[in-house]
Coordinates of C-alpha atoms in Angstrom, one line a residue:
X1 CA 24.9 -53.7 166.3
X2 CA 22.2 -51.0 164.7
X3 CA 25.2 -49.0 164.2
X4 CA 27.4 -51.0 162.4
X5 CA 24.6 -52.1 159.9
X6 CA 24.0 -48.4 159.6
X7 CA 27.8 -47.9 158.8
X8 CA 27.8 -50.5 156.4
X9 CA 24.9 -49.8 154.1
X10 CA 27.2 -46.2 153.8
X11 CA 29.7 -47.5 152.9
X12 CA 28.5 -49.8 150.1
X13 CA 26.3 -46.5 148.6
X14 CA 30.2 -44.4 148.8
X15 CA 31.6 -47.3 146.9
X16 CA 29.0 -47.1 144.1
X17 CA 29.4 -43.5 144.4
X18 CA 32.9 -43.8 143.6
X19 CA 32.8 -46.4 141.2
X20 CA 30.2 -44.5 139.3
X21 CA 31.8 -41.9 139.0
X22 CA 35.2 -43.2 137.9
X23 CA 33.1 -45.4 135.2
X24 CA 30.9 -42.6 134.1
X25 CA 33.3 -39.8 133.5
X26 CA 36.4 -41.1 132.0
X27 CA 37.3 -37.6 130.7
X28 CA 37.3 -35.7 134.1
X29 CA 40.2 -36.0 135.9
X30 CA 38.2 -34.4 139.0
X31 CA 35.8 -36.8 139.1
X32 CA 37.6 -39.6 138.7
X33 CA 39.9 -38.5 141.6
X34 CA 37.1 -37.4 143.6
X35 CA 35.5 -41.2 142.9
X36 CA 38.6 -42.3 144.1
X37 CA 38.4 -40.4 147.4
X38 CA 34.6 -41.4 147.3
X39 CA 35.8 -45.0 147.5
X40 CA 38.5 -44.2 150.5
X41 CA 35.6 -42.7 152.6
X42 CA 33.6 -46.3 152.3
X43 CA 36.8 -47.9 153.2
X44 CA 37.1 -45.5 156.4
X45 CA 33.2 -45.7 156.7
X46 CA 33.1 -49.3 156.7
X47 CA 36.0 -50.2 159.0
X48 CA 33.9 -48.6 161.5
X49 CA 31.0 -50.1 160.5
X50 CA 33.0 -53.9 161.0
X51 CA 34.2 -52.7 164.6
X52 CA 30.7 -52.0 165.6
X53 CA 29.1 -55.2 164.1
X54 CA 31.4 -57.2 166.6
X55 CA 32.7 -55.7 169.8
X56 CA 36.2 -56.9 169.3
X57 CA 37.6 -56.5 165.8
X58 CA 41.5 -55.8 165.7
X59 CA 41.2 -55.1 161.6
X60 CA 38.5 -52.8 162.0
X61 CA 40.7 -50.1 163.3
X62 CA 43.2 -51.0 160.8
X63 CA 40.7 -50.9 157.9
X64 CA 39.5 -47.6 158.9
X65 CA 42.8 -45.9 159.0
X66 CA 43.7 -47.2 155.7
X67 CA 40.5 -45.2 154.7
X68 CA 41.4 -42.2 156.2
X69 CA 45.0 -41.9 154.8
X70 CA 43.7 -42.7 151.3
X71 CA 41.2 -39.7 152.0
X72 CA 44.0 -37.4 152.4
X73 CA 46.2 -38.9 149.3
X74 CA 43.3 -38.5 146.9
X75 CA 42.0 -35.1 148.4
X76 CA 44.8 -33.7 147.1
X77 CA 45.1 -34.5 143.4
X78 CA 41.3 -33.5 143.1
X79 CA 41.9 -29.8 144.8
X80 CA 44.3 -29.1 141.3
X81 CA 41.6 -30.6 139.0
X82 CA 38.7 -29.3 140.6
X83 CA 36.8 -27.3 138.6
X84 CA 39.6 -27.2 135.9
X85 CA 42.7 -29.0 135.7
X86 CA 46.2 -27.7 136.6
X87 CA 48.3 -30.4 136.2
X88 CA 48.3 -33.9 134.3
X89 CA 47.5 -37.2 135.3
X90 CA 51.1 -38.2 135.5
X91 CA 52.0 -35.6 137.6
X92 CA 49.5 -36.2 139.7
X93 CA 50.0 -39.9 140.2
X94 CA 53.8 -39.6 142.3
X95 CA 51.9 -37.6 144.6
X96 CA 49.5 -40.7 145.2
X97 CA 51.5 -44.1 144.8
X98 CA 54.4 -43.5 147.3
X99 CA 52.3 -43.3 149.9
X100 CA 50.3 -45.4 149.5
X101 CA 52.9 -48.3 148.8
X102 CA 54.2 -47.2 152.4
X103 CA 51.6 -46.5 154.3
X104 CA 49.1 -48.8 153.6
X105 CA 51.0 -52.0 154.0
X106 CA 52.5 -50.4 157.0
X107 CA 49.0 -50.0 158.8
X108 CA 47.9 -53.5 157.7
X109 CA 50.8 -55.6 158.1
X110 CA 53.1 -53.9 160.9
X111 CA 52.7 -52.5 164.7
X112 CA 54.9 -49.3 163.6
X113 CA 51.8 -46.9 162.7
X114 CA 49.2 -48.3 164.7
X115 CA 49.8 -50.9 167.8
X116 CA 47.7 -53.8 168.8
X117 CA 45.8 -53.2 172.3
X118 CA 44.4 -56.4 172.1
X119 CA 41.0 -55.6 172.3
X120 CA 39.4 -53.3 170.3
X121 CA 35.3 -53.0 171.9
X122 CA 34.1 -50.4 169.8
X123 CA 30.9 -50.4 171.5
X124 CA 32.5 -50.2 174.6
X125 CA 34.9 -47.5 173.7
X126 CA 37.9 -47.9 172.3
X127 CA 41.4 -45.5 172.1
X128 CA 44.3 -45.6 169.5
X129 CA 47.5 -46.6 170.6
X130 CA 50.6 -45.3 168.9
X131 CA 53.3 -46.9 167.1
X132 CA 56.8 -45.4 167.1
X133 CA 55.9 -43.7 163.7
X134 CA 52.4 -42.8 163.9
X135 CA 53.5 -39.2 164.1
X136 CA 54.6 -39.8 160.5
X137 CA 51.7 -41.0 159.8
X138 CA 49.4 -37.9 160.6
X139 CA 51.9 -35.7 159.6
X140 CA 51.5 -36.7 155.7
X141 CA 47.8 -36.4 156.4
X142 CA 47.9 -33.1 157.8
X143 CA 50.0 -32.0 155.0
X144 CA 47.9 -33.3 152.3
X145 CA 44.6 -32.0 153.5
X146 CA 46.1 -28.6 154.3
X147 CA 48.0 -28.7 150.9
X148 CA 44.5 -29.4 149.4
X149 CA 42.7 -27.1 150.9
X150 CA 45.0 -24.1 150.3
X151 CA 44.8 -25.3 146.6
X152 CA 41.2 -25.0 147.0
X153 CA 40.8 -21.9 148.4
X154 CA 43.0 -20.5 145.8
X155 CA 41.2 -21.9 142.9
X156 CA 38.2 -20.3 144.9
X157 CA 39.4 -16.7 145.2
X158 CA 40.2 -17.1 140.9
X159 CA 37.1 -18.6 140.0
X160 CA 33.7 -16.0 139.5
X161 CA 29.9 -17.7 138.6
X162 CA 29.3 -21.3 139.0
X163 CA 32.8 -22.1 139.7
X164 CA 33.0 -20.2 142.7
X165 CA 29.9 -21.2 144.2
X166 CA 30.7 -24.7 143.5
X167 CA 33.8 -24.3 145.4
X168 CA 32.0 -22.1 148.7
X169 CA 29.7 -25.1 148.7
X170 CA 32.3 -27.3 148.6
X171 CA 34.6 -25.8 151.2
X172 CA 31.8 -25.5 153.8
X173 CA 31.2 -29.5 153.4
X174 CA 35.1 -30.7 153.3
X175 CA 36.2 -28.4 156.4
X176 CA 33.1 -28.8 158.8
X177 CA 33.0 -32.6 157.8
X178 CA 36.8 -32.9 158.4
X179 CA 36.7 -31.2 162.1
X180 CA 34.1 -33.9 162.7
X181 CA 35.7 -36.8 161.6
X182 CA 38.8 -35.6 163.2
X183 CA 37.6 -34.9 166.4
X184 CA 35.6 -38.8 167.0
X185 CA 37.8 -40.2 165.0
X186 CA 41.4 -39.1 165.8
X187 CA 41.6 -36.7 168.6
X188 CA 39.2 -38.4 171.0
X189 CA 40.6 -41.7 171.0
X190 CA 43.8 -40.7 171.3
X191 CA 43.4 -38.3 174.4
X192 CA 40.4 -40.6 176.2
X193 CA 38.5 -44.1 175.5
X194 CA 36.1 -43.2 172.9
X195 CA 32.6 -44.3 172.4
X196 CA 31.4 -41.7 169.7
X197 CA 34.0 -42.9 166.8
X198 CA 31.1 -43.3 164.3
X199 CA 29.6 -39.8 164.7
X200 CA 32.2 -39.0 161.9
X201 CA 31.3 -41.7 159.6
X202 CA 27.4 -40.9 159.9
X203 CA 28.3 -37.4 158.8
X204 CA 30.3 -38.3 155.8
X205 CA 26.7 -39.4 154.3
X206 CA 25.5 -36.1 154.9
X207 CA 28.8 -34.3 153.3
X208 CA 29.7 -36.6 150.4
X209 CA 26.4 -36.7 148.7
X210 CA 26.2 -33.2 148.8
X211 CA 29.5 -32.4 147.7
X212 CA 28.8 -35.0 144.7
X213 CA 25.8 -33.3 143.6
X214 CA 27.9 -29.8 143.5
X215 CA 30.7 -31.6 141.3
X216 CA 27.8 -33.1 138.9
X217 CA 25.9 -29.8 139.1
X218 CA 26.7 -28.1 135.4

């Protein structure tokens, strides 16, 4: 029960985060995308947090998927604004909406992403079982995150001064929080019954305050 409280309390300070940040800088197309990602990590954060507050939730693991999927659809309009923009809102946006008109409902509304076990006792443990287009599903967010990074890593090797030490910083956090959430959060309960699910959550405290200060940072 600690744990889910824990999770919560997260999640409402990412949601300020984000909304802050969308409300405070208007101007800045990366922060407002990165408030926007901001808010899909409470989403993720607290789906978790409702699974463990109750040892059987069925939405919980639907909640936090939606979380994760939005993470990887607003990762990767950020990585060409971030520090400096590359593109335009509206050529941004495309690469946002369809998916999340598809995917979204399609996690909350249908079996074909995600299946119902049941029983969900994520206390206990719990494991993901697939639907017959899950693979789908990670592909996109495979293809986004890799798609963001790469934009990131270019963006680093042109950028000298603040820039690039904004981006090393920011690297380090995205890729060594994104192994962890990956591996609780995806991997193990798809290969075994997991019990550590929120170790991934916890860390995105660490990572997304940090990473907020660097975007502040002048």
């Amino acid at each position: 029960m600690l744990i889910g409280y824990i999770l919560i309390l997260i999640s409402l300070a990412e949601l300020v985060l984000g909304i802050f940040l969308i409300s405070r800088y208007q101007r800045s197309q990366a922060k407002i995308w990165y408030g926007l990602f901001c808010i899909a990590i409470a989403i993720y954060v607290g789906g978790n947090g409702l699974g463990y507050l109750r040892n059987n939730l069925y939405i919980a693991e639907r909640v936090g998927w939606v979380g994760g999927i939005l993470t990887a659809i607003f990762i990767l309009p950020f990585s060409f604004t971030f520090p400096l923009p590359r593109k335009r809102f509206s050529e941004l946006w495309p690469l946002v909406i369809w998916p999340a008109i598809i995917f979204v409902p399609a996690i909350l509304a249908t079996n074909i992403l995600l299946n119902n076990n049941g029983e969900i006792s994520y206390r206990l443990g719990y494991s993901t079982l697939k639907g017959p287009y899950f693979w789908a599903m990670l592909g996109l967010f495979g293809v986004y995150w890799v798609w963001a990074l790469i934009n990131l890593f270019w963006r680093r090797s042109h950028s000298d001064g603040i820039h690039r030490w904004q981006l090393n910083s920011l690297l380090l956090g995205i890729v060594v929080s994104l192994v962890v959430s990956v591996t609780t959060d995806i991997i193990f309960p798809l290969v075994t019954k997991s019990t550590i699910g929120y170790v991934g959550s916890l860390f995105s405290a660490v990572w997304l305050g940090f990473t907020a200060y660097i975007i502040l940072r002048k």
